[in-house]
Amino acid sequence: PEQGAPDYEGALHWAGKAVDGGDSDGMAMMAHLLMQGPDNLRDPERGRELYRRAAEAGNVQGLYGYGLDLLGAAQNAADREQGLSYIRRAAQAGLADAELTLGTVLEYEGGKDAQAFEHFMKAAEDDRPAAQMKVGIAYYQGRGVERDVSKAETWLRKAAQGGEVEAIALVGDINLQGDGVSPNFPEAHSWYRRAAESGHAGAAVTLAQLVYNGMGCAADPAEAKRLLHFAASRGNAAAKELLQRFG
C-alpha cells in the first residue's frame, strides 16, 4: 500500500495526549519528535525532560534516548559512564539499537574488539543491517572473533539485503579477491554494479576497471569511463587519476 507523508504535528499532538495520561511510550515518542523532528517543532530542553521521565518509568526507548542524549553532552568520563549506563539498561531490555551503539562505542575505544563483537552479534541477530555489516567485517578481518570468510560473506549479504551499500561493495571485494580460491569475476561484477547504482564511488571505480579489462563481462571502455566520471563527480581521487590514464 502507498504511504503518505508524515504528519509530525499530528504525531506530536497525539503523543502529547498520551503524555498527559502518563504513558511512557508517549513520553519517549514526544521526546523524539521534540529533539529529532522538524526544526519548527523542536524543543530540546522539553524533549530531554520527557526522555528522563520515560527512562525513570523504565521505558526502553526512554532509556535509550536519554542515554544517547547524556552521552552526546558528556564533558568527562563520569558523564559518559552515566549515559552508557542508560544505554546498557536498554540493551538488557532487548533493544537491538542499544546493542549496536554499545558495540560501536567499544569499537572506537580500541582493544575491546571481542566485547564489541558480542554486542554487534546480538543486534545482527535482531535483523539490524548496520550490525550485520559490523559482524561481517569482524569475521573478514578477524577482529574480536576467529577469521572466517564464509561467515563474513553470509553476514555481509544479509546487511546488503537490508540496504547497507558498503556491505554490497564488500561482498564484491570478497568475490574479487578470492581469498584462497579463484576470484569470481562475474559475481564481483554483479555486486559492484549494485553498489555503484546505489551511489558507492569506490565500487564504481573497481567496476570500471573490471569493465575496461573485460573481467567478468565484455570489455566496454566507454562504460568504464562513464563509471569513472560518476566516481570523479563524487570526489573520488582514484577515479580522476584513472580518467587521466585512460585518456
Short mmCIF file of N, CA, C and O in Angstrom, two decimals, residues 127-182:
data_model
loop_
_atom_site.label_atom_id
_atom_site.label_comp_id
_atom_site.label_asym_id
_atom_site.label_seq_id
_atom_site.Cartn_x
_atom_site.Cartn_y
_atom_site.Cartn_z
N ASP A 127 18.21 -8.58 13.27
CA ASP A 127 17.99 -8.04 11.91
C ASP A 127 18.29 -6.56 11.76
O ASP A 127 17.62 -5.85 11.01
N ARG A 128 19.33 -6.07 12.43
CA ARG A 128 19.78 -4.70 12.21
C ARG A 128 20.88 -4.74 11.15
O ARG A 128 21.98 -5.23 11.42
N PRO A 129 20.61 -4.24 9.93
CA PRO A 129 21.60 -4.30 8.84
C PRO A 129 22.96 -3.70 9.20
O PRO A 129 24.00 -4.26 8.83
N ALA A 130 22.97 -2.57 9.90
CA ALA A 130 24.25 -1.94 10.26
C ALA A 130 25.08 -2.87 11.14
O ALA A 130 26.30 -2.96 11.00
N ALA A 131 24.42 -3.58 12.05
CA ALA A 131 25.12 -4.52 12.92
C ALA A 131 25.56 -5.75 12.13
O ALA A 131 26.64 -6.29 12.37
N GLN A 132 24.74 -6.19 11.19
CA GLN A 132 25.11 -7.33 10.35
C GLN A 132 26.37 -7.02 9.56
O GLN A 132 27.23 -7.88 9.38
N MET A 133 26.50 -5.77 9.11
CA MET A 133 27.71 -5.39 8.40
C MET A 133 28.91 -5.40 9.33
O MET A 133 30.00 -5.86 8.96
N LYS A 134 28.73 -4.92 10.55
CA LYS A 134 29.82 -4.93 11.52
C LYS A 134 30.29 -6.36 11.80
O LYS A 134 31.49 -6.63 11.91
N VAL A 135 29.33 -7.28 11.94
CA VAL A 135 29.66 -8.69 12.18
C VAL A 135 30.41 -9.26 10.99
O VAL A 135 31.42 -9.96 11.14
N GLY A 136 29.94 -8.94 9.78
CA GLY A 136 30.61 -9.42 8.58
C GLY A 136 32.05 -8.93 8.49
O GLY A 136 32.97 -9.70 8.17
N ILE A 137 32.25 -7.66 8.79
CA ILE A 137 33.61 -7.09 8.76
C ILE A 137 34.49 -7.74 9.82
O ILE A 137 35.67 -8.03 9.58
N ALA A 138 33.91 -7.96 11.00
CA ALA A 138 34.68 -8.59 12.08
C ALA A 138 35.15 -9.98 11.67
O ALA A 138 36.31 -10.35 11.90
N TYR A 139 34.27 -10.76 11.07
CA TYR A 139 34.66 -12.10 10.61
C TYR A 139 35.71 -12.01 9.50
O TYR A 139 36.64 -12.82 9.45
N TYR A 140 35.58 -11.04 8.63
CA TYR A 140 36.51 -10.93 7.50
C TYR A 140 37.90 -10.49 7.96
O TYR A 140 38.91 -10.97 7.45
N GLN A 141 37.94 -9.61 8.95
CA GLN A 141 39.21 -9.10 9.44
C GLN A 141 39.73 -9.86 10.65
O GLN A 141 40.88 -9.63 11.07
N GLY A 142 38.91 -10.75 11.21
CA GLY A 142 39.32 -11.47 12.41
C GLY A 142 39.42 -10.55 13.60
O GLY A 142 40.30 -10.70 14.46
N ARG A 143 38.50 -9.59 13.71
CA ARG A 143 38.51 -8.62 14.82
C ARG A 143 37.54 -9.06 15.91
O ARG A 143 36.33 -8.98 15.75
N GLY A 144 38.09 -9.55 17.00
CA GLY A 144 37.26 -9.98 18.12
C GLY A 144 36.67 -11.36 17.94
O GLY A 144 35.93 -11.84 18.81
N VAL A 145 37.00 -12.02 16.84
CA VAL A 145 36.48 -13.36 16.55
C VAL A 145 37.42 -14.02 15.54
O VAL A 145 38.17 -13.32 14.83
N GLU A 146 37.43 -15.34 15.51
CA GLU A 146 38.30 -16.03 14.56
C GLU A 146 37.89 -15.71 13.13
O GLU A 146 36.71 -15.71 12.80
N ARG A 147 38.87 -15.44 12.28
CA ARG A 147 38.57 -15.05 10.90
C ARG A 147 37.86 -16.19 10.16
O ARG A 147 38.26 -17.35 10.24
N ASP A 148 36.80 -15.83 9.44
CA ASP A 148 36.02 -16.82 8.70
C ASP A 148 35.38 -16.09 7.52
O ASP A 148 34.38 -15.39 7.68
N VAL A 149 35.96 -16.24 6.34
CA VAL A 149 35.50 -15.51 5.16
C VAL A 149 34.09 -15.93 4.77
O VAL A 149 33.28 -15.10 4.34
N SER A 150 33.77 -17.21 4.93
CA SER A 150 32.44 -17.69 4.58
C SER A 150 31.37 -17.02 5.44
O SER A 150 30.34 -16.55 4.93
N LYS A 151 31.61 -16.96 6.75
CA LYS A 151 30.66 -16.31 7.64
C LYS A 151 30.60 -14.81 7.37
O LYS A 151 29.54 -14.18 7.46
N ALA A 152 31.76 -14.26 7.02
CA ALA A 152 31.80 -12.83 6.70
C ALA A 152 30.88 -12.52 5.54
O ALA A 152 30.06 -11.58 5.59
N GLU A 153 30.97 -13.33 4.48
CA GLU A 153 30.14 -13.07 3.31
C GLU A 153 28.66 -13.29 3.62
O GLU A 153 27.80 -12.54 3.15
N THR A 154 28.36 -14.29 4.44
CA THR A 154 26.96 -14.54 4.82
C THR A 154 26.35 -13.33 5.50
O THR A 154 25.25 -12.89 5.14
N TRP A 155 27.07 -12.77 6.47
CA TRP A 155 26.53 -11.62 7.20
C TRP A 155 26.51 -10.35 6.35
O TRP A 155 25.59 -9.53 6.46
N LEU A 156 27.51 -10.20 5.49
CA LEU A 156 27.53 -9.03 4.63
C LEU A 156 26.39 -9.08 3.61
O LEU A 156 25.81 -8.05 3.26
N ARG A 157 26.06 -10.28 3.15
CA ARG A 157 24.92 -10.41 2.24
C ARG A 157 23.62 -10.03 2.95
O ARG A 157 22.73 -9.42 2.36
N LYS A 158 23.50 -10.43 4.22
CA LYS A 158 22.31 -10.05 4.98
C LYS A 158 22.22 -8.53 5.09
O LYS A 158 21.15 -7.94 4.92
N ALA A 159 23.36 -7.90 5.40
CA ALA A 159 23.39 -6.44 5.52
C ALA A 159 23.06 -5.79 4.18
O ALA A 159 22.36 -4.77 4.13
N ALA A 160 23.57 -6.38 3.11
CA ALA A 160 23.30 -5.84 1.77
C ALA A 160 21.81 -5.90 1.45
O ALA A 160 21.23 -4.95 0.90
N GLN A 161 21.18 -7.01 1.82
CA GLN A 161 19.73 -7.14 1.62
C GLN A 161 18.96 -6.10 2.41
O GLN A 161 17.86 -5.70 2.02
N GLY A 162 19.55 -5.65 3.52
CA GLY A 162 18.92 -4.63 4.35
C GLY A 162 19.22 -3.22 3.89
O GLY A 162 18.80 -2.26 4.54
N GLY A 163 19.97 -3.09 2.78
CA GLY A 163 20.21 -1.76 2.22
C GLY A 163 21.53 -1.12 2.57
O GLY A 163 21.75 0.05 2.23
N GLU A 164 22.44 -1.83 3.24
CA GLU A 164 23.74 -1.26 3.56
C GLU A 164 24.64 -1.27 2.32
O GLU A 164 25.15 -2.32 1.91
N VAL A 165 24.84 -0.12 1.72
CA VAL A 165 25.57 -0.02 0.46
C VAL A 165 27.02 -0.47 0.62
O VAL A 165 27.58 -1.13 -0.26
N GLU A 166 27.64 -0.11 1.74
CA GLU A 166 29.03 -0.52 1.96
C GLU A 166 29.15 -2.04 2.00
O GLU A 166 30.13 -2.61 1.52
N ALA A 167 28.14 -2.70 2.55
CA ALA A 167 28.15 -4.16 2.60
C ALA A 167 28.07 -4.75 1.19
O ALA A 167 28.71 -5.76 0.89
N ILE A 168 27.30 -4.12 0.33
CA ILE A 168 27.19 -4.58 -1.07
C ILE A 168 28.56 -4.54 -1.72
O ILE A 168 29.00 -5.49 -2.38
N ALA A 169 29.29 -3.43 -1.53
CA ALA A 169 30.62 -3.30 -2.11
C ALA A 169 31.59 -4.31 -1.50
O ALA A 169 32.44 -4.86 -2.22
N LEU A 170 31.47 -4.58 -0.21
CA LEU A 170 32.37 -5.53 0.44
C LEU A 170 32.16 -6.95 -0.06
O LEU A 170 33.13 -7.72 -0.17
N VAL A 171 30.92 -7.32 -0.37
CA VAL A 171 30.69 -8.65 -0.96
C VAL A 171 31.39 -8.71 -2.32
O VAL A 171 31.97 -9.74 -2.70
N GLY A 172 31.37 -7.61 -3.05
CA GLY A 172 32.11 -7.55 -4.30
C GLY A 172 33.60 -7.76 -4.07
O GLY A 172 34.26 -8.50 -4.81
N ASP A 173 34.15 -7.12 -3.02
CA ASP A 173 35.56 -7.27 -2.70
C ASP A 173 35.92 -8.73 -2.42
O ASP A 173 36.95 -9.24 -2.89
N ILE A 174 35.08 -9.40 -1.63
CA ILE A 174 35.35 -10.79 -1.27
C ILE A 174 35.41 -11.67 -2.52
O ILE A 174 36.30 -12.52 -2.66
N ASN A 175 34.47 -11.46 -3.44
CA ASN A 175 34.45 -12.28 -4.65
C ASN A 175 35.59 -11.93 -5.60
O ASN A 175 36.09 -12.79 -6.33
N LEU A 176 36.01 -10.68 -5.59
CA LEU A 176 37.12 -10.28 -6.45
C LEU A 176 38.46 -10.80 -5.94
O LEU A 176 39.30 -11.28 -6.71
N GLN A 177 38.65 -10.73 -4.64
CA GLN A 177 39.92 -11.13 -4.05
C GLN A 177 40.10 -12.64 -3.99
O GLN A 177 41.22 -13.15 -3.95
N GLY A 178 38.99 -13.38 -3.95
CA GLY A 178 39.09 -14.84 -3.92
C GLY A 178 39.41 -15.38 -2.55
O GLY A 178 38.74 -16.28 -2.05
N ASP A 179 40.47 -14.86 -1.94
CA ASP A 179 40.86 -15.28 -0.59
C ASP A 179 41.01 -16.79 -0.47
O ASP A 179 40.29 -17.47 0.26
N GLY A 180 41.98 -17.33 -1.18
CA GLY A 180 42.25 -18.76 -1.11
C GLY A 180 41.62 -19.56 -2.22
O GLY A 180 41.95 -20.73 -2.42
N VAL A 181 40.68 -18.97 -2.93
CA VAL A 181 40.05 -19.62 -4.08
C VAL A 181 40.14 -18.66 -5.27
O VAL A 181 40.53 -17.50 -5.13
N SER A 182 39.79 -19.16 -6.43
CA SER A 182 39.86 -18.31 -7.62
C SER A 182 38.84 -17.18 -7.54
O SER A 182 37.71 -17.39 -7.09
#
